[in-house]
Tab-separated table of C-alpha atoms in Angstrom:
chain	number	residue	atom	x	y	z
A	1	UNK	CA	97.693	227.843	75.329
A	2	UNK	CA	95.236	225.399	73.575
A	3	UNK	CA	95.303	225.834	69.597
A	4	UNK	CA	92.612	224.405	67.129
A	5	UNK	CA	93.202	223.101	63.869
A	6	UNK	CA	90.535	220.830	61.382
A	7	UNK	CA	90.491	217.861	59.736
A	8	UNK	CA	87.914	216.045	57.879
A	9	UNK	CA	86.460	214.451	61.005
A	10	UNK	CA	87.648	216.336	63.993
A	11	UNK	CA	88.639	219.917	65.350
A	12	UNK	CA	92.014	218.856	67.302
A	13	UNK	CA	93.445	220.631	70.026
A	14	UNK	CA	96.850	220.528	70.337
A	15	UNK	CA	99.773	222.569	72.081
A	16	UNK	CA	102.727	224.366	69.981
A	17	UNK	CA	106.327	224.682	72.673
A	18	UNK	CA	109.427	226.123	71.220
A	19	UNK	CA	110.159	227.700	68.224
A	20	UNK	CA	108.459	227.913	65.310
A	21	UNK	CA	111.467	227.823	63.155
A	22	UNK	CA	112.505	224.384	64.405
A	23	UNK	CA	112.799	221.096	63.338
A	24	UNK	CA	109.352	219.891	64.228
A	25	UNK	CA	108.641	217.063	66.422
A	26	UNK	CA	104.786	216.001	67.194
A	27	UNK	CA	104.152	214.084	70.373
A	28	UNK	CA	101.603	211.668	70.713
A	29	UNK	CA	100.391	210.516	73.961
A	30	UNK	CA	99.079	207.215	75.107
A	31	UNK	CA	95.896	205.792	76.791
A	32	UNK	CA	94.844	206.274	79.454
A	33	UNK	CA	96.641	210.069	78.879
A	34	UNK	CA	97.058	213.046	77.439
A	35	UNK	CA	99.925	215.438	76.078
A	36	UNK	CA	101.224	216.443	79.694
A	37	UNK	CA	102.970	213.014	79.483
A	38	UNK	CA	105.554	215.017	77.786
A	39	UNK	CA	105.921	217.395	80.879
A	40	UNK	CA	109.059	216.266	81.438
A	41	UNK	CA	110.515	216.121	77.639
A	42	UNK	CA	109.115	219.125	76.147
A	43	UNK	CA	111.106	222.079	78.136
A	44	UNK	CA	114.219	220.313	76.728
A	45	UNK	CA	113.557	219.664	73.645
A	46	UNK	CA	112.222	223.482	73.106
A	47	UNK	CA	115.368	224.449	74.883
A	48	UNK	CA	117.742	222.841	72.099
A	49	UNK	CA	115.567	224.200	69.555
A	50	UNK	CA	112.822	222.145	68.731
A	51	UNK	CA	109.185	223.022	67.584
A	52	UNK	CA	107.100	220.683	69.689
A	53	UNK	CA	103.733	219.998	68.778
A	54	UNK	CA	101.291	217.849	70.833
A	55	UNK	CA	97.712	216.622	69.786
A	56	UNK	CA	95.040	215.678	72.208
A	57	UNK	CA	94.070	212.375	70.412
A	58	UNK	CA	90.018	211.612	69.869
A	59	UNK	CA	88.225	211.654	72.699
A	60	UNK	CA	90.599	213.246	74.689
A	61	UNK	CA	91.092	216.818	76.317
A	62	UNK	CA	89.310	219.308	74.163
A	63	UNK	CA	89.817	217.444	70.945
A	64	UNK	CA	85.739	217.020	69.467
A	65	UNK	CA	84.061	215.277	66.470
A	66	UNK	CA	82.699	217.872	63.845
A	67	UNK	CA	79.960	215.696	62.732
A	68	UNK	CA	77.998	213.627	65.802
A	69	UNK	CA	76.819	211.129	62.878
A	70	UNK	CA	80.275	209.900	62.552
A	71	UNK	CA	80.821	206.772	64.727
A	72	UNK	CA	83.155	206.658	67.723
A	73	UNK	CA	85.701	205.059	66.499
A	74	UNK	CA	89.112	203.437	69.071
A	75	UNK	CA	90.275	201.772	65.659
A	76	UNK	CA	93.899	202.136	64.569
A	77	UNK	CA	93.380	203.027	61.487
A	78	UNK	CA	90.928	205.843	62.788
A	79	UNK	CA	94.314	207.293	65.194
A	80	UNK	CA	96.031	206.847	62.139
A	81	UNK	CA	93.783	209.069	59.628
A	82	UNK	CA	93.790	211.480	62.222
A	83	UNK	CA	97.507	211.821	62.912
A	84	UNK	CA	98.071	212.250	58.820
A	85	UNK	CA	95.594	214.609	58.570
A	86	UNK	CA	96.862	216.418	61.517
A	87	UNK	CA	100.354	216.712	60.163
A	88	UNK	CA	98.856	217.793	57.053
A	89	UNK	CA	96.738	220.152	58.085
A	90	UNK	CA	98.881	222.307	59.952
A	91	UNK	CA	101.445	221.921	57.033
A	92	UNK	CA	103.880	220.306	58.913
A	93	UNK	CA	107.220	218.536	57.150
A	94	UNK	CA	110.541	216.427	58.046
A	95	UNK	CA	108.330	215.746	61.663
A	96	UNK	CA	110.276	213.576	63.560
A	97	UNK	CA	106.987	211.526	64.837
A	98	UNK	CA	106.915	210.125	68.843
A	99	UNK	CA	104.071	208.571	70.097
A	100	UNK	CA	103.591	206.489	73.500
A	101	UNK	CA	100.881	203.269	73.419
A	102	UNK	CA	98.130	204.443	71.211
A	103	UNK	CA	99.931	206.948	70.147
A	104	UNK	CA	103.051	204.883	69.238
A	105	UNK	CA	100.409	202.244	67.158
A	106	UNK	CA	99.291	205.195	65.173
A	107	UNK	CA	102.641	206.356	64.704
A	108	UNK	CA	103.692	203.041	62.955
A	109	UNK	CA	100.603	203.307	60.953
A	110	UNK	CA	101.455	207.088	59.808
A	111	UNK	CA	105.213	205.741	58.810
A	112	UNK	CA	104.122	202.823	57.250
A	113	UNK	CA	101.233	204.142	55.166
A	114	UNK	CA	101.539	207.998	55.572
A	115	UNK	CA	105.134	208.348	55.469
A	116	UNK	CA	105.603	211.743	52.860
A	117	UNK	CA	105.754	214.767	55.811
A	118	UNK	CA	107.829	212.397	58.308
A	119	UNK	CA	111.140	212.187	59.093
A	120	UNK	CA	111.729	209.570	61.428
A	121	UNK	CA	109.674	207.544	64.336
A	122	UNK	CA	110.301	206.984	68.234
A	123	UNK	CA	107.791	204.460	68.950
A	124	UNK	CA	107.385	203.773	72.951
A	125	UNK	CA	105.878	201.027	74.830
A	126	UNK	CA	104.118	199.247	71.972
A	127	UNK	CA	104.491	196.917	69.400
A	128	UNK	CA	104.503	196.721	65.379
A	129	UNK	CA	102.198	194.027	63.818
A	130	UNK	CA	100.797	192.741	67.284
A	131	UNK	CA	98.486	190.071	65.563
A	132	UNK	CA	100.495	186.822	66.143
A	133	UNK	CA	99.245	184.561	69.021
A	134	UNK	CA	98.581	186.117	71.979
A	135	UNK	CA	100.776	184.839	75.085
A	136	UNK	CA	98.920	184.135	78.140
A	137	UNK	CA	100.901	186.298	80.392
A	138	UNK	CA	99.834	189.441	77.337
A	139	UNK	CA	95.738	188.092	78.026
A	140	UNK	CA	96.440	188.521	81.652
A	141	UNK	CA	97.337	191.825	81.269
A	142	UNK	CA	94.693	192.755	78.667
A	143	UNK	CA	92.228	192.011	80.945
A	144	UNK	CA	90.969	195.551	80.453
A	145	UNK	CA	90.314	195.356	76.737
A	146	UNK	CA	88.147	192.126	77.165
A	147	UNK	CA	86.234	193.576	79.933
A	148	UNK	CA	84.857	196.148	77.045
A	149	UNK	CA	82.755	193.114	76.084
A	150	UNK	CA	80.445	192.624	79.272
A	151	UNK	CA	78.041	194.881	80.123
A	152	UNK	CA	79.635	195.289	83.924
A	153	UNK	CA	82.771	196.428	81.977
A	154	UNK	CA	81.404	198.977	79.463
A	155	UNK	CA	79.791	200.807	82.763
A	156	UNK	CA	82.978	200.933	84.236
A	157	UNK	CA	84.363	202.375	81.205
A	158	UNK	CA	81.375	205.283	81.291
A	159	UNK	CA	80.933	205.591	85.092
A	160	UNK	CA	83.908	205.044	86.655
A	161	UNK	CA	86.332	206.056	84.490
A	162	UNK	CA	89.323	207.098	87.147
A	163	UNK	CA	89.435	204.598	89.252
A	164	UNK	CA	89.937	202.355	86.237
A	165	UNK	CA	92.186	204.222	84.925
A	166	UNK	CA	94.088	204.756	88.309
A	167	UNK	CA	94.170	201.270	88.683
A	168	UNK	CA	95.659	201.101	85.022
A	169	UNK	CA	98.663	203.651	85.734
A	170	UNK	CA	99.514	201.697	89.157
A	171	UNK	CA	99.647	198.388	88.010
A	172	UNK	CA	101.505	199.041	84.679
A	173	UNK	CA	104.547	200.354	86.134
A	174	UNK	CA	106.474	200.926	89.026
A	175	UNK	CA	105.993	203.907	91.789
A	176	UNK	CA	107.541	207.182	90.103
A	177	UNK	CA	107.797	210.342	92.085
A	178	UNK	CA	104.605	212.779	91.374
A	179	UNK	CA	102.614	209.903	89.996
A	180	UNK	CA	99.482	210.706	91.822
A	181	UNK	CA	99.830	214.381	91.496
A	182	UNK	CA	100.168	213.874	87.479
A	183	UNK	CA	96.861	211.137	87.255
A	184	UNK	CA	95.226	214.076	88.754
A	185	UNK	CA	95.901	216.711	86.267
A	186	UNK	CA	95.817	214.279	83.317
A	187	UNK	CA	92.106	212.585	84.823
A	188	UNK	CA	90.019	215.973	83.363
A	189	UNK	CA	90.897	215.110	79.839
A	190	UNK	CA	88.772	211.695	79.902
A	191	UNK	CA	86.230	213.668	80.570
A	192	UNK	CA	85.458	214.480	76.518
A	193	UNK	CA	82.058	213.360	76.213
A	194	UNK	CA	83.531	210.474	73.696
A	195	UNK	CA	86.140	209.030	75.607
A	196	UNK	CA	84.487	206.020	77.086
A	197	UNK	CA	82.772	205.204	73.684
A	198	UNK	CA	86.150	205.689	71.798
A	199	UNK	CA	87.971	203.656	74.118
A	200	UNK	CA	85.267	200.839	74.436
A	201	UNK	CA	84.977	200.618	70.796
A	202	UNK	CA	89.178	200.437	70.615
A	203	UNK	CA	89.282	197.065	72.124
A	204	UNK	CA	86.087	195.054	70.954
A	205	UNK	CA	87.285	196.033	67.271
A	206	UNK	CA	91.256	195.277	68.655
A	207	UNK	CA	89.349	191.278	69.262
A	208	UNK	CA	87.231	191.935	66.314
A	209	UNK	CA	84.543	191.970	68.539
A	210	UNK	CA	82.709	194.978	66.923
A	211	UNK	CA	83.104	196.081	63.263
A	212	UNK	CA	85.508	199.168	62.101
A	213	UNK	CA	84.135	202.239	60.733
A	214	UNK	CA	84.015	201.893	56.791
A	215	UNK	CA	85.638	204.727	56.532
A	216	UNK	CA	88.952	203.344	57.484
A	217	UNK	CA	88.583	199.989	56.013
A	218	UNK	CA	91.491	200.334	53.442
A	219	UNK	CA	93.544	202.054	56.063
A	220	UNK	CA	93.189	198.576	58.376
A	221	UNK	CA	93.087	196.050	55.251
A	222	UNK	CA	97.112	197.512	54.589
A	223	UNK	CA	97.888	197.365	58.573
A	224	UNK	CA	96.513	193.633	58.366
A	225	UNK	CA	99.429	193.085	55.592
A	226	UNK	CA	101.741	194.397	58.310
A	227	UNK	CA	103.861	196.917	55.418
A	228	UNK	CA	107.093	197.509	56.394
A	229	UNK	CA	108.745	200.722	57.603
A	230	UNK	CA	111.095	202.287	55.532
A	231	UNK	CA	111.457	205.244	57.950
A	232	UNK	CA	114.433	205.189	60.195
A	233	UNK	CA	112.564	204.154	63.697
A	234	UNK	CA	114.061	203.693	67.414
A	235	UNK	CA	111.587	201.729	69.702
A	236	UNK	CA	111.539	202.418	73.107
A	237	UNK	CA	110.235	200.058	75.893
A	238	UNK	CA	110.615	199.842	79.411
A	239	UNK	CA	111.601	196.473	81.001
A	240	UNK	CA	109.116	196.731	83.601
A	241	UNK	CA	106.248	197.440	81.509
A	242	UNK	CA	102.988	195.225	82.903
A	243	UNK	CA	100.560	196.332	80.003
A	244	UNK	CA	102.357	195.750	76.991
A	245	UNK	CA	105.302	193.574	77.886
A	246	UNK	CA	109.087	194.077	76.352
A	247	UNK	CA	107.978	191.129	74.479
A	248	UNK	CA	105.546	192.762	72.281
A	249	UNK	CA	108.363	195.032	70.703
A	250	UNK	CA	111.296	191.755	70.375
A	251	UNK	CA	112.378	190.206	67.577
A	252	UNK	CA	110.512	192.391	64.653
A	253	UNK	CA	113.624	193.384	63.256
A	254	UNK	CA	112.592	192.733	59.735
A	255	UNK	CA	109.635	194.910	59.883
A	256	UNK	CA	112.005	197.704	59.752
A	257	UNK	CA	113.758	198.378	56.664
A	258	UNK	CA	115.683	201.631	57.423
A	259	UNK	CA	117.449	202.369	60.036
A	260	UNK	CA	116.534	200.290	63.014
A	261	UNK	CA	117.174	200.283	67.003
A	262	UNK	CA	115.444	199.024	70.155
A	263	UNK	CA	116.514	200.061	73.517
A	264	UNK	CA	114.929	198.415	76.551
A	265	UNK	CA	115.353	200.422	79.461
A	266	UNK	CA	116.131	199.111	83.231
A	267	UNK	CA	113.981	199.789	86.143
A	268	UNK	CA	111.376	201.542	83.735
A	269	UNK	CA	107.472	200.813	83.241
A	270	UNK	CA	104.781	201.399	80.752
A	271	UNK	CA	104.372	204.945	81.426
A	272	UNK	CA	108.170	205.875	79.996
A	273	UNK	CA	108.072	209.199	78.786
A	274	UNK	CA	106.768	209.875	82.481
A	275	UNK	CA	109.175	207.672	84.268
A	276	UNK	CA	112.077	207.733	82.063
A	277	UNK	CA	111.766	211.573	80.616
A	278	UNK	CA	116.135	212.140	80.285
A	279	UNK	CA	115.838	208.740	78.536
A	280	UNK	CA	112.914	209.990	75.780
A	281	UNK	CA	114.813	213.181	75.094
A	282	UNK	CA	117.769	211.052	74.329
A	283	UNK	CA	115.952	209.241	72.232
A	284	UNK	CA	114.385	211.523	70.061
A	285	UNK	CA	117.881	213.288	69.890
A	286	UNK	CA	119.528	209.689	68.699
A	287	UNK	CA	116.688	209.793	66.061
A	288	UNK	CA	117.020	213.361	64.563
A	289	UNK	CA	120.912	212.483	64.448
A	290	UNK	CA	120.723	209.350	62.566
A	291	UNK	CA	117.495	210.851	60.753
A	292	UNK	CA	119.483	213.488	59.018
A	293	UNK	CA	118.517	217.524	59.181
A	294	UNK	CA	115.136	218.345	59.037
């Protein structure tokens, strides 16, 4: 079942699995996604007694604006706002946080700046403080983000949305069984009237190629300091990953000032809680060990 909950900006649908009673843990997909990336982690975690919650981020799924004045925002400081004001909203505490690509990039933000109602992060398949020089094997593979700045691009983003997108999730990672059959139940969800627009604007502001909205300018003005995290956080990556390479997560050690671990995991791709799902349990249970009781 789809719930609804509001924030300032949004009405955000999200699903609720296990018991209520639980230590909470809110799942945050990636791009191109949406919460059924946790298909294959939630029935677990419900299992061992965990209340799993899992937002639909903006533009995604059934997840719509409140306001159709407010700009389209892709900006991490936007996914940030609205992961804090999702956890507050539905009144949520001691949340052990887990988010995949975008979702994993707001996370940081939430622990870094946000941190009061959160417990501990699993950040997978993205990096902390990704502003250093860009390595030309990383441009390669961002050759999505600059195509958001030609006009043949921004069409593809709006009209052919799939088959981007299905390219994407094959060239990222490695074959895993059910792949096609689970781009084809996750593909309806970029149809939210706002997901190309979201996801355009994402990248040209990511290149500073198009300005924030204002109303998150504070937000990205403390991300640009790159704060560290006191939160105890276990980053996950997998050592195949063609997107956002292993590389991306290496060597940020001192970002961290908690409790701190990176596992890099063989054979896997971008798309880990997918690929890897055994793994991503394990790692959120490593987390609410070393995280204390919720």
């Amino acid at each position: 079942m789809v719930e609804r909950v509001r924030t300032p900006r949004l009405e955000i649908a999200y699903h609720r699995r296990g018991p209520s009673s639980g230590p909470v843990v809110v799942l945050v997909h990636g791009w191109p996604d949406d919460p059924s990336c946790w298909d294959g982690v939630v029935p677990e975690l419900a299992e061992n007694g965990f209340c799993c919650v899992l937002p639909y981020l903006r533009g995604t799924g059934p997840t719509r604006f409140l306001d159709d004045a407010v700009p389209r925002s892709g900006q991490i400081g936007a996914l940030a706002a609205d992961l804090a004001d999702f956890v507050t909203a539905l009144e949520l505490s001691d949340v052990l946080l887990v988010g995949h690509d975008w979702g994993a990039r707001a996370g940081y933000a939430v622990a870094a700046l946000f941190p009061q109602r959160i417990r501990g992060l699993v950040a997978m398949s993205a990096g902390y403080a990704t502003g250093a020089a860009l390595p030309y094997e990383l441009a390669h593979n961002y050759w999505y983000e600059w195509f958001t700045a030609t006009e043949r691009g921004r069409a593809a983003y709006r009209d052919d949305r799939r088959e981007l997108s299905r390219y994407l999730w094959s060239s990222w990672s490695p074959p895993w069984p059910g792949r096609d059959e689970q781009f084809d139940r996750t593909a309806p969800s970029w149809d939210n009237p706002d997901w190309a627009e979201i996801s355009i604007h994402a990248y040209l502001h990511r290149w500073h190629e198009a300005p924030g909205d204002p109303a998150y300018d504070d937000i990205e003005s403390r991300l640009a300091a790159a704060p560290p995290i006191k939160l105890p956080t276990l980053v996950v990556h997998g050592e195949l990953d063609r997107d956002n390479t292993p590389a991306t997560t290496d060597g940020k050690d001192e970002l961290f000032t908690g409790w701190y671990e990176r596992q890099v995991l063989a054979g896997a791709g971008h798309f880990v809680p997918r690929e890897a799902p055994q793994a991503t349990s394990a790692a959120i249970h490593r987390l609410a060990t070393v995280s204390g009781p919720g």
